[in-house]
Structures are given as C-alpha cells and as structure tokens.
Short mmCIF file of C-alpha atoms and ligand atoms in Angstrom, two decimals:
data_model
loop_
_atom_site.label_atom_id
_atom_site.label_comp_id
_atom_site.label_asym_id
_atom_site.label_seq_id
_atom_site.Cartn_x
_atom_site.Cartn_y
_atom_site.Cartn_z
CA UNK A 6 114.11 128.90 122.71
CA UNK A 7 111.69 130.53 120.84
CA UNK A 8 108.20 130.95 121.45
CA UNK A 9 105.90 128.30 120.78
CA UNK A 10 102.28 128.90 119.36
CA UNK A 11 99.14 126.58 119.69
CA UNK A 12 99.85 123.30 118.84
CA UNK A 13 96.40 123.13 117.46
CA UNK A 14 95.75 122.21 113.36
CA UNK A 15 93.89 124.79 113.28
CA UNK A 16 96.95 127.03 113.88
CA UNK A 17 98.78 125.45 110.96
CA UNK A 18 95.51 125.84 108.56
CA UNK A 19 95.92 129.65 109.56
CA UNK A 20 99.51 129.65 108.55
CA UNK A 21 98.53 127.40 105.39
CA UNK A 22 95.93 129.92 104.32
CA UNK A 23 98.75 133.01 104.97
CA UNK A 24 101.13 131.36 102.52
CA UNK A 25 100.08 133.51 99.53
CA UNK A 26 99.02 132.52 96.55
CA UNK A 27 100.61 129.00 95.62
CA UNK A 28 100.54 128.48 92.10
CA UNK A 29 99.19 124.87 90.63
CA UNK A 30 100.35 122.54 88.30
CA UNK A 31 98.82 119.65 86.96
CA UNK A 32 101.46 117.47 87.59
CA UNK A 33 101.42 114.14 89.84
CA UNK A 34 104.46 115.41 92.01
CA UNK A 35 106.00 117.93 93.51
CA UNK A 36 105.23 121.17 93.21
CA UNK A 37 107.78 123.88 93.16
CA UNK A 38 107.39 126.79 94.85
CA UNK A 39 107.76 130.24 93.50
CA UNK A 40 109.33 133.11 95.56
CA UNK A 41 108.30 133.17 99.34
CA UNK A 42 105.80 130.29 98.76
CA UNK A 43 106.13 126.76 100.31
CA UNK A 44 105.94 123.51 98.82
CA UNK A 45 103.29 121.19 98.26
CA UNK A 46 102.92 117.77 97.06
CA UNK A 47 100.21 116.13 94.78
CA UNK A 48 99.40 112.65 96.10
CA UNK A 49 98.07 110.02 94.06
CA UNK A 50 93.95 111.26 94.28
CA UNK A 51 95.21 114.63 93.30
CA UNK A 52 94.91 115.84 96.76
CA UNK A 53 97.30 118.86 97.78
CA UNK A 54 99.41 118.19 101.03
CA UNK A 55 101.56 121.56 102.37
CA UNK A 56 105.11 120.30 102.67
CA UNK A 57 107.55 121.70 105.51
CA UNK A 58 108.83 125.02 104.00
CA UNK A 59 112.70 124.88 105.16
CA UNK A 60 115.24 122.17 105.80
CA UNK A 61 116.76 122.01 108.54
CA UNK A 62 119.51 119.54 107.72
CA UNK A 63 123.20 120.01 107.09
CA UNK A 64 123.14 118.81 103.30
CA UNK A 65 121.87 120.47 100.10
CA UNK A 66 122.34 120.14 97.02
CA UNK A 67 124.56 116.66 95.63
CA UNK A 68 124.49 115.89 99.47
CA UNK A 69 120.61 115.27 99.41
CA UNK A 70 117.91 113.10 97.39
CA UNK A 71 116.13 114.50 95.10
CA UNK A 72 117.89 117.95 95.14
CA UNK A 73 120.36 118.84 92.67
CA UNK A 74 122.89 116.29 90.77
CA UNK A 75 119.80 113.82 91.89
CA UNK A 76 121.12 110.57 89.57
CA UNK A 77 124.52 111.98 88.46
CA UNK A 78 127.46 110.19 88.05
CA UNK A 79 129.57 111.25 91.11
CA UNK A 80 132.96 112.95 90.35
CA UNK A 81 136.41 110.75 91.45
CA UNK A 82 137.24 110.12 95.21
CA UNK A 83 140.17 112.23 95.18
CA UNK A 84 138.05 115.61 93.97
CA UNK A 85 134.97 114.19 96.27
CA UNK A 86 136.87 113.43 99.45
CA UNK A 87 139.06 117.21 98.85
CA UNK A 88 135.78 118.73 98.44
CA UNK A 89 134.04 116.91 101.40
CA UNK A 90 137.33 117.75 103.92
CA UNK A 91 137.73 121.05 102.66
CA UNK A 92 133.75 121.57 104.33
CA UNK A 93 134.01 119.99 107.02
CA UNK A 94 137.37 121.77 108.52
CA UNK A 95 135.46 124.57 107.98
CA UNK A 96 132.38 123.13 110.15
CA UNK A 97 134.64 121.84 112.16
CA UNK A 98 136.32 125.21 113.15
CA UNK A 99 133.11 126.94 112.94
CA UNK A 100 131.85 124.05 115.69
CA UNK A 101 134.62 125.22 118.30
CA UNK A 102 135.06 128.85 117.54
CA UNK A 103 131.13 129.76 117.42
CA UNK A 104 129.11 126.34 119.52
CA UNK A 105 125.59 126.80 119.03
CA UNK A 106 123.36 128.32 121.61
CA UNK A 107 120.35 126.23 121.45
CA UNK A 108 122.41 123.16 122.58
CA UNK A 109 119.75 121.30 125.31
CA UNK A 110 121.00 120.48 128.33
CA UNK A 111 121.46 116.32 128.85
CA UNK A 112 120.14 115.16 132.35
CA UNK A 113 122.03 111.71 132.55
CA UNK A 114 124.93 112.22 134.83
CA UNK A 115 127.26 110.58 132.69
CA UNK A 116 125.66 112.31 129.64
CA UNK A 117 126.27 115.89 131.78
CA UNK A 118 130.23 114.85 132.06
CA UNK A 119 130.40 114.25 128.24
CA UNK A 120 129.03 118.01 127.40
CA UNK A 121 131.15 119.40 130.18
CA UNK A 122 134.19 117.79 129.01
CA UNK A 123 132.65 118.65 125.59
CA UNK A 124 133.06 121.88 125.98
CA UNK A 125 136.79 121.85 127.72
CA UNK A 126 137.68 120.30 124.51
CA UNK A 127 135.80 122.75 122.27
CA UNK A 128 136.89 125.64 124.15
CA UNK A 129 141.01 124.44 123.92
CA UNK A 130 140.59 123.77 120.27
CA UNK A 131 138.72 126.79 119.80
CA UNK A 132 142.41 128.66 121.11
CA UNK A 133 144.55 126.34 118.86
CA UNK A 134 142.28 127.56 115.61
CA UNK A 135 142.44 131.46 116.90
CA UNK A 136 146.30 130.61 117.40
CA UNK A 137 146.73 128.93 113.87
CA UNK A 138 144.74 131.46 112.37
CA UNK A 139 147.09 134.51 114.25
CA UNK A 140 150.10 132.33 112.71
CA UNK A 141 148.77 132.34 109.40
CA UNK A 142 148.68 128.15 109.28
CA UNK A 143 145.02 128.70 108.75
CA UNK A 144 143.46 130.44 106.33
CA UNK A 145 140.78 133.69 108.12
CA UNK A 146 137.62 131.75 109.19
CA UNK A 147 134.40 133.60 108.38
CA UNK A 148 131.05 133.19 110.82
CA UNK A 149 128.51 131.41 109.96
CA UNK A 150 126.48 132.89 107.66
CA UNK A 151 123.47 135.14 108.27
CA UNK A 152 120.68 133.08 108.21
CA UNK A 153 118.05 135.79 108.35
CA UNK A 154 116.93 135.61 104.82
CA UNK A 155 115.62 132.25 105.40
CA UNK A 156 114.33 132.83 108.41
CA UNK A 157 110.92 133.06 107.96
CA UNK A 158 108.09 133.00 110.48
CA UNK A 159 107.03 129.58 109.57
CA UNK A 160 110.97 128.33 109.56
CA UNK A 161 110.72 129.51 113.33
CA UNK A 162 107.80 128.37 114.42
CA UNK A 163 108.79 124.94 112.55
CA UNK A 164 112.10 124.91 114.68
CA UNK A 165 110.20 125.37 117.70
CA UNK A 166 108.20 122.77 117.73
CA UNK A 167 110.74 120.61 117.02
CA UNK A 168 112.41 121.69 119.72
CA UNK A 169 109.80 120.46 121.93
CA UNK A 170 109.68 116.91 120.66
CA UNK A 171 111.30 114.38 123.68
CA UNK A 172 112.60 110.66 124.21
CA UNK A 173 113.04 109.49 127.14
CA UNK A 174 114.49 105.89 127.92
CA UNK A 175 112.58 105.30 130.11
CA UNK A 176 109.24 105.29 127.57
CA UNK A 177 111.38 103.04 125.64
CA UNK A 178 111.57 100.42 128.33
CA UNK A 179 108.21 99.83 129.20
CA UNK A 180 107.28 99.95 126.02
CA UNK A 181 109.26 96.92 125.49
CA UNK A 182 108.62 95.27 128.50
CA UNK A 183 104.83 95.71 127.25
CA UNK A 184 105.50 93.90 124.34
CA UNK A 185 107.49 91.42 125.84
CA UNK A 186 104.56 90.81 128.25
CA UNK A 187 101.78 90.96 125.54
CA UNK A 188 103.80 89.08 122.88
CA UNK A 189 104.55 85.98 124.44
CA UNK A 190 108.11 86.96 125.89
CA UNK A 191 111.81 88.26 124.32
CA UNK A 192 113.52 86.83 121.57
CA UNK A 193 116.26 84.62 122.21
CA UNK A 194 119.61 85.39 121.49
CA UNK A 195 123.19 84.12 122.68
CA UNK A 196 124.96 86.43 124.73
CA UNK A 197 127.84 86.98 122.02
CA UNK A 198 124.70 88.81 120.19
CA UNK A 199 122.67 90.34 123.42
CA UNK A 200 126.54 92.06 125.18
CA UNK A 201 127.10 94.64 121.39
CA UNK A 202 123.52 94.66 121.45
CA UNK A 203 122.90 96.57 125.06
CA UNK A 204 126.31 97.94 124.92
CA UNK A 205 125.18 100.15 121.90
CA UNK A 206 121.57 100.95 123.39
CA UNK A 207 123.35 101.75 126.62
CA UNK A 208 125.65 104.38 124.86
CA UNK A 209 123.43 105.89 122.54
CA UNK A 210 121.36 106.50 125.51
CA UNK A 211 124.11 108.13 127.19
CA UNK A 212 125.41 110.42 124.33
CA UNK A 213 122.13 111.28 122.51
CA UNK A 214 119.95 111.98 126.27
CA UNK A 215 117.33 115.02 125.64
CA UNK A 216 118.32 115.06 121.45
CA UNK A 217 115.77 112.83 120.04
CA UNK A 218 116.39 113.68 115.95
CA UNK A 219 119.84 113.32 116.52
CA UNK A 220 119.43 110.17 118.21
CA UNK A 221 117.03 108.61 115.42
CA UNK A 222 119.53 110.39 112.83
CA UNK A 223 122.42 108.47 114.23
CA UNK A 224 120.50 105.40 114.48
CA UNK A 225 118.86 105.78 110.77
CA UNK A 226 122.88 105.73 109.55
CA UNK A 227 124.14 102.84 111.15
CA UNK A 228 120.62 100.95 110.61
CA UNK A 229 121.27 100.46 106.53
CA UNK A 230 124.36 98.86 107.06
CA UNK A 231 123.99 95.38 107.55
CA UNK A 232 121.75 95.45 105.06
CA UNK A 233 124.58 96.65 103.30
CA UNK A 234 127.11 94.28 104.53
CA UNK A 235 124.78 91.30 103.81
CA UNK A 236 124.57 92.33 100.25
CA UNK A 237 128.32 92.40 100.10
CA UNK A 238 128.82 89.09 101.36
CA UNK A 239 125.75 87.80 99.31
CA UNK A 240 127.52 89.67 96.20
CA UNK A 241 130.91 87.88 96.89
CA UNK A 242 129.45 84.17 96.99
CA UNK A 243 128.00 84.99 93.70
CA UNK A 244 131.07 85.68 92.40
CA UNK A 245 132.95 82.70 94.20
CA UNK A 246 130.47 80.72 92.93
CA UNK A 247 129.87 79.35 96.40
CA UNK A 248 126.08 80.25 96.69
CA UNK A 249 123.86 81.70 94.08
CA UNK A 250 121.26 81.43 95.76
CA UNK A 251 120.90 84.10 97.69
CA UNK A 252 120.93 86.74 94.81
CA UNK A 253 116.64 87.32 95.47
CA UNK A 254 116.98 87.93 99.16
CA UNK A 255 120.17 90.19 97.90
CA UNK A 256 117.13 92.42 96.52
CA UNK A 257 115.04 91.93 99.48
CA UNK A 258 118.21 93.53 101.52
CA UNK A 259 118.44 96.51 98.56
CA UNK A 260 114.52 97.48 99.67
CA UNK A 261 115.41 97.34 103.15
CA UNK A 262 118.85 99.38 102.80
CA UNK A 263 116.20 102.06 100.53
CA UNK A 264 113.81 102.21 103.03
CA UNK A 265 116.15 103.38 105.59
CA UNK A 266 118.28 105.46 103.75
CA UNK A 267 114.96 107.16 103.39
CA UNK A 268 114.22 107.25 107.01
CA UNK A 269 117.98 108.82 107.50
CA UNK A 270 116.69 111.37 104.45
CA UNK A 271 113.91 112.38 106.95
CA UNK A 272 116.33 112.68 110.00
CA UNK A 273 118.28 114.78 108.13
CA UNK A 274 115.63 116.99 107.03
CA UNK A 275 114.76 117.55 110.36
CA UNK A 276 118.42 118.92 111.54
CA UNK A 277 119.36 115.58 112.95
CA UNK A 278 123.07 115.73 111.35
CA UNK A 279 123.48 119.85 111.99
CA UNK A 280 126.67 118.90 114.88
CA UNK A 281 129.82 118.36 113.39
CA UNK A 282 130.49 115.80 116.22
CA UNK A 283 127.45 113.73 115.91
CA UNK A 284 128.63 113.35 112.05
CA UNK A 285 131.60 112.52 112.85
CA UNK A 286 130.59 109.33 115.26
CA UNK A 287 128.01 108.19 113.08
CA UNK A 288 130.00 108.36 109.85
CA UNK A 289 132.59 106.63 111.63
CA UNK A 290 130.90 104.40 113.87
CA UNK A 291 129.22 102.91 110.27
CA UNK A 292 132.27 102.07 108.58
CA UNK A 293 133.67 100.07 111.66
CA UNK A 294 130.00 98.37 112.05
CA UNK A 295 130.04 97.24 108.58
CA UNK A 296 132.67 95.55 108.92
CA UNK A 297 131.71 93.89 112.06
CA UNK A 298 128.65 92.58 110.83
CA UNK A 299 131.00 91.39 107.77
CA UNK A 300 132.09 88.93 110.31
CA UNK A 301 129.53 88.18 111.71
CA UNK A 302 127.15 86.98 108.49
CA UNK A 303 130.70 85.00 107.34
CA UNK A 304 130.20 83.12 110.68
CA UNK A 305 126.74 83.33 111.23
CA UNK A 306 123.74 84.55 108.62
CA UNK A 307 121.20 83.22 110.94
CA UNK A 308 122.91 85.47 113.94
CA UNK A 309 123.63 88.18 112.36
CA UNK A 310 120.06 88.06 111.54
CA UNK A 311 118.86 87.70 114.98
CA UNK A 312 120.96 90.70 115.97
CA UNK A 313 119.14 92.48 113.37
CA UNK A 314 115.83 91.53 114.42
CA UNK A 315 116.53 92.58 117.91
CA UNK A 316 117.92 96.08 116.74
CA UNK A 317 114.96 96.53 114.61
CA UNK A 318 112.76 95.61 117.43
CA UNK A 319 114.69 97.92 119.34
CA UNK A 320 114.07 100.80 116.75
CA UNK A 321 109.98 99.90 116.67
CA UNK A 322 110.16 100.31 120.56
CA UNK A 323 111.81 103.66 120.60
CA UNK A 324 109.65 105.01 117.83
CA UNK A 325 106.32 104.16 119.50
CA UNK A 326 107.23 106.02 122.61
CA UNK A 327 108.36 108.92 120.80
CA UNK A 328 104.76 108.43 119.16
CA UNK A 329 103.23 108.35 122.47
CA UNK A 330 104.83 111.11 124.22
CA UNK A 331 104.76 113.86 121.16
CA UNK A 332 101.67 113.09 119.32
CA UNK A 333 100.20 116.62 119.79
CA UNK A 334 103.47 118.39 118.44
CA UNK A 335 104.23 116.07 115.93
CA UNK A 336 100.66 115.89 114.17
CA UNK A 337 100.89 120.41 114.14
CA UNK A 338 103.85 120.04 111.58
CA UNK A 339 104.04 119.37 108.32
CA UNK A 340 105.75 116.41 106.53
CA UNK A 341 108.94 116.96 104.90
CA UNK A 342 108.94 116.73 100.86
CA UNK A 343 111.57 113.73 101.62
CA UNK A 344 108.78 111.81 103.15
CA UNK A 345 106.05 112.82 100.92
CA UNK A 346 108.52 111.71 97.69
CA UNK A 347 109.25 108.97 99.27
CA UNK A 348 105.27 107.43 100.73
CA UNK A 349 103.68 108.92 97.86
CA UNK A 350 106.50 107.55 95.39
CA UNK A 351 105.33 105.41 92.10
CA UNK A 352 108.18 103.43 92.68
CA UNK A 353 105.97 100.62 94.56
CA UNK A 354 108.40 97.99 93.43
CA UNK A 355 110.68 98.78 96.48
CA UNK A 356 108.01 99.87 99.09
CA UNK A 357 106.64 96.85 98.51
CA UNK A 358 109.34 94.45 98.30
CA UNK A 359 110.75 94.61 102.01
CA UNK A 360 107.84 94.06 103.34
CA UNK A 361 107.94 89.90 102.72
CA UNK A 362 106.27 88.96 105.84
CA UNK A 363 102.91 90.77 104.48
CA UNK A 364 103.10 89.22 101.45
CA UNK A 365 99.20 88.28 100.35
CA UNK A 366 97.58 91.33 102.59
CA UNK A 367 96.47 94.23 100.55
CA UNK A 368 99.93 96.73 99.95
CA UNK A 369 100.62 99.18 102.24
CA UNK A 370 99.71 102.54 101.15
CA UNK A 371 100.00 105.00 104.22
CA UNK A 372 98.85 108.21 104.49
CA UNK A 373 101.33 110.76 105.02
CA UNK A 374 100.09 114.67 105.71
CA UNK A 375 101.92 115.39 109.33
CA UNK A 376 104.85 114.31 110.74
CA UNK A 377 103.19 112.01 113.13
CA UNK A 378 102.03 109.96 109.96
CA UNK A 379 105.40 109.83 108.63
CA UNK A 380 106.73 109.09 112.11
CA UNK A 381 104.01 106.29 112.79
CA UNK A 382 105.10 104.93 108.75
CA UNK A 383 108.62 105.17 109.99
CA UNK A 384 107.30 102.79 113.01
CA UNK A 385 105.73 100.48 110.88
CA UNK A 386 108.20 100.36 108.51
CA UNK A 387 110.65 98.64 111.50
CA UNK A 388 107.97 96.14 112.39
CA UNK A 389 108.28 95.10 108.76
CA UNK A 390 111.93 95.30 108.83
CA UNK A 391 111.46 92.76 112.01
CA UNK A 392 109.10 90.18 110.49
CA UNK A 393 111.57 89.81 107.71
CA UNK A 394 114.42 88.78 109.69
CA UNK A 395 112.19 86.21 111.35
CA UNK A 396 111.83 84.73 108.06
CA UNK A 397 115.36 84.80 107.03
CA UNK A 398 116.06 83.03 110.38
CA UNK A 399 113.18 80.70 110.03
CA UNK A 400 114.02 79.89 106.11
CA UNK A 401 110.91 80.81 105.45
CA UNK A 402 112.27 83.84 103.53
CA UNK A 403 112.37 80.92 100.62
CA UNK A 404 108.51 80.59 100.35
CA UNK A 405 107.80 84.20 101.14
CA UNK A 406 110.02 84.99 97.65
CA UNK A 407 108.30 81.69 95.66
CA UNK A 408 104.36 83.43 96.58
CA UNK A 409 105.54 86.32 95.85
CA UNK A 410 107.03 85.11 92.10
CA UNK A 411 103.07 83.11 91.92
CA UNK A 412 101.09 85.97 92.62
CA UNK A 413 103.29 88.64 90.57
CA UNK A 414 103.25 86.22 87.66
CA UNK A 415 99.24 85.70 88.04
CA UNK A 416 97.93 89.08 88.73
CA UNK A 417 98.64 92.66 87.84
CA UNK A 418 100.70 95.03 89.97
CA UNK A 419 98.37 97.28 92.27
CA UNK A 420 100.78 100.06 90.26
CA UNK A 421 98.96 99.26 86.93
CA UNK A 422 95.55 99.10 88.10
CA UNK A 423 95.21 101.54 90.59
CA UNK A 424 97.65 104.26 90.29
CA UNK A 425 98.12 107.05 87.92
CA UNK A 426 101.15 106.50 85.52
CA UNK A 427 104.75 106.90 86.95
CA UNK A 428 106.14 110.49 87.10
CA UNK A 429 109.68 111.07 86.28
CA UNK A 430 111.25 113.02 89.64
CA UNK A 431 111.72 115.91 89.30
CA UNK A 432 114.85 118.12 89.52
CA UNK A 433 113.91 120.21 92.29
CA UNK A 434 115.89 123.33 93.22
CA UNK A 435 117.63 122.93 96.71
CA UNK A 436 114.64 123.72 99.22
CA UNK A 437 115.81 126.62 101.99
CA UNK A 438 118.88 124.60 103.66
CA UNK A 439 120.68 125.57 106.64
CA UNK A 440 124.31 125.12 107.31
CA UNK A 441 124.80 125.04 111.53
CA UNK A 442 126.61 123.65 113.77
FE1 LIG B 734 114.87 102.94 110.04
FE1 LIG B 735 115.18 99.55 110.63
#
C-alpha cells in the first residue's frame, strides 16, 4: 500500500493550492480542466469546490454519466452486447493471468476460504488461457496497460486513502440495534420476507469482508431494481387496464431508481466495480432479483414494500457506521464530479420528488465539498428512501402525492425563486479513467 499523508484539510488545501493555475469560467457547472489541472465545480452561490482529479472506476466514456455519448441513442443489442463481451473476455483473462496486488486480505473464515479457493480457480484458468493462447484458440493477450501517465501524485495519494476506509459488521449491528432500541423497536415482517432478507446481508457480509466500496457498489446495483421492477408491473396494469392508478407513484419509483443509480455512479467512481468477478455477481445477481421482486409485487405490493423498507433500513445502518468509523479519511478527500453533478444538479424536480415523506419541510439542499458530505447525503438519501415505503405500505403515499399536487399548484418551485437558471450538462471529456482488475 502506498504511503499515506496527513489526513488533515489542511494537507488537501496544500495540494489544492499546488494544482497550478486552474483556469475560470463563468459558467454554473462544471469546469473542465485543461492539461494537468483538476476539476472543479461551480455550485449554485458561485462558490468553487475542487473535484477528485481521477476516476477510479472501470467505465469511461458511453459506460458513464455525464461522460461521452451522455443522452445518445444507444446502438442495437447485437453490436452493444459484441462490444460489451468482446471487453470483458479481455478483463476477464487479464483478471486470471495478471490478479491485482493490492487485493486486501478478508478476515471472516468463510470469507478467507472463498479467496483461497479464489485463487485455485484463478490460477487453473490462468493455465487454460496461457494454453489457448499457445494453441492459437485465443488471440495474444496484452498486459494491462501502463498506467503511469495518469498516475499522478494526487491519483496516489487519492487511492490511498481510500484504501484506508473500513466496514465492519459488526458497526453495522449495533448501529441497528441502537435504532431499534431508540426507535421504538424493529419493523415487522413475515418470515417469507425476513429468511431472503438475512440470507443476502449474511452473504454480502461474507463475500465483500474488508472491501467496503465494493460492498456499497454491489449493493448500489441491486438497490434500483425493485424500483425498477415496481415500475414494470405498475407499467403493465396500465396497459391491462387493470389499475391506472398507480401511474404517479410510477414517478415516485423513477426518482428513487435516479437517486440510486446515482449513488452506484459514485461507487463506481470510487473503483467499486474495478474486479471482473464482483461485476459479474452483481450484474447477474440483478437480473435474477428483478425478477424475484416481479413476483413478489404481483403477490404482494404491500410486502414487497416492506422488504424494501427493511433493505433500505439496512443500507441507512451500514452507511452510518461507515460514517462513524472513517470520518477523518473521508472528510480529507474530495467529492467526485458524479456527486457534485448530481447534489448541485438544477434538475430539483427528481431530488425532490422521492423524498414524499418530507413533503411540506423546506427542500433538501445538502452541501457537498468532501466525500464525507456526499457519503452522509448518500445516508440520508436511504432514510428518505425508507419513509417512503412506510407510506406506500400505510396508503398514505395517496395524500403525500395530493399535498404535493396543492402546494405545487399554489406556490412557485424553490427552482424559480431561488436558483440561478438551469444549465444544459455539459459534454465533458472522459475524466482520467482506469481500466484494472
Ligand atoms: Fe442507495
Ligand atoms: Fe436505497
């Protein structure tokens, strides 16, 4: 690992003031960097916040939001899914034939059986590629490449630090059984929704043990499917004609699938999808979910529901202990541009609408200038993801939609009174990516 320094703001103002001179725009976005500088973002006062200078996710380009092809019509399945196997055989290969060295150790004993037999695996498919390769069946794989042009000091001492950052399950127990104590007790559920529930803590516990971004990563791609499946079934009544009802909560569950896909945008950022293998599980593990909470909103809306607002619970738990054990490290980096486009966006419509339960309180407007702030928004974005599926258990997702309608209709949106008019996003060129595994 490398070496960390202080952990101290002050040590990031130093590297802030050694980024050379950053050229300003007056524009109420982005703002792209020249050659060797870093990003920065304008917020809405006109404030300048240093973005994180690198990305350290798998994606670029098409693969990312707001990088290139940002709103393009994709090209068809056949050329996209071609394309997409074509890379990923190559990661794949790359994953076996050169495994990363930074790889922490898990301390679980079951955990510690999975990487050893993880590695058996790795190293017998690493032979069959060499073999292939020998018998010309596959094509002469290349190494990864040479990352040392992006490899700035910052980029390392950015790595580093995240690095550092831990989750232990422990934390995330008694911080539940706090809030269980404090709050009046747990939720109930059946036990048909409780057993997938704890089986699915109890594995992701097991498999993602000492890898925190991975962990949220996985997490942040399976946590915007129901959302997804409820719109389905939602979509399909419509058409049926069997319930029309439901097409304003339909956009309720289009915020919340945003919102997360924007949380997954930060995971990502972060390097939470670099292993082949963790992209793998969670790509797969999303299509079968979907369609298991397909079934389970045909039988059940107001269970499938409650499962929700136990794994959303479950996801406001885990975040607050990672809060509480890596505050220091957390507030000495710098927020992604994902997160700063995303808090800072003028789109307020969807911020705001997901948030039903706090319908009537001033909006939420949160700051967002370290990670810890866009890891404590992340938090609070769950608790609002929570009180939502109260209401849609408690039918009182009906009134929360009708005072919303009253006060939209009888008052002007925060967005034209208060804020600055909307910026168009920008095309951004692809920040520094890396391609690991
Ligand atoms: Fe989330
Ligand atoms: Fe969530």
């Amino acid at each position: 690992m490398l070496p960390c320094p202080s952990l101290s703001r002050s040590g990031l103002h130093a590297r802030r003031r050694t980024r050379g001179a950053l050229r300003v725009h007056a524009v109420a976005a982005p703002i792209i960097p020249g050659k060797g500088e870093c990003p920065l973002y304008r917020d809405r006062t006109g404030k300048l916040i240093p973005a994180m200078c690198a990305d350290y996710g798998f994606r670029s380009g098409a693969g990312r939001l707001y990088q290139e092809s940002y709103g393009e019509v994709p090209k068809d399945v056949w050329q996209l899914a071609k394309d997409n196997y074509r890379h990923e055989l190559e990661q794949l290969r790359r994953a076996v034939r050169y495994p990363p060295s930074d790889v922490r150790q898990p301390s679980h004993p079951v955990a510690k059986a999975l990487h050893t037999a993880n590695g058996v695996v790795g190293a017998a498919l690493a032979s069959l590629d060499k073999a292939l390769e020998e018998a010309r069946v596959l094509p002469e794989l290349q190494p990864p490449p040479v990352r040392s042009a992006l490899e700035t000091q910052e980029f390392k001492e950015i790595r580093a630090r995240l690095d550092q950052l831990r989750l232990d399950a422990d934390d995330v127990i008694a911080v539940e059984r706090e809030r269980i104590a404090t709050g009046g007790g747990d939720m109930e559920s059946p036990l048909w929704v409780k057993a997938p529930f704890y089986a699915l803590c109890w594995l992701l516990d097991i498999m993602y043990d000492n890898k925190p971004i991975e962990k949220f990563w996985v997490l942040e791609t399976v946590a915007r499917i129901p959302y997804f499946a409820y719109i389905s079934i939602l979509h399909l009544y419509e058409s049926l004609g069997f319930w029309r009802a439901g097409a304003e909560l339909r956009k309720i569950h289009f915020a919340e699938e945003w919102n997360e896909m924007h949380h997954l945008q930060i995971m990502e950022s972060l390097g939470g999808d670099r292993a082949w293998m963790d992209r793998f599980i969670a790509e797969h593990s999303a299509v079968f979910y979907y369609w298991v909470l397909i079934l389970f909103y045909l039988v059940s809306p107001r269970m499938a529901y409650n499962f929700m607002q136990r794994v959303e619970l479950h996801a406001a738990d885990t975040y607050t202990a990672f809060l509480q054990r890596n505050a220091a490290v957390l507030e000495s980096i710098p927020p992604p541009m994902v997160a700063l486009q995303y808090y800072y966006s003028e789109d307020l419509y969807l911020f705001d609408e997901f948030q039903t339960a706090s319908r009537g309180a001033p909006p939420r407007r949160p700051r967002c200038e370290t990670l810890l702030d866009v890891f404590k928004n992340i938090r609070d974005d769950e608790m609002e993801h929570v009180k939502t599926m109260i209401a849609c258990q408690n039918s009182t997702i009906a009134k929360d939609i009708a005072a919303a309608s009253a006060s939209s209709s009888s008052s002007p949106s925060p967005s034209a009174t208060e804020l600055p008019a909307p910026a168009t996003p920008p095309k951004r060129a692809a920040a520094s990516t890396v391609v690991e595994e």
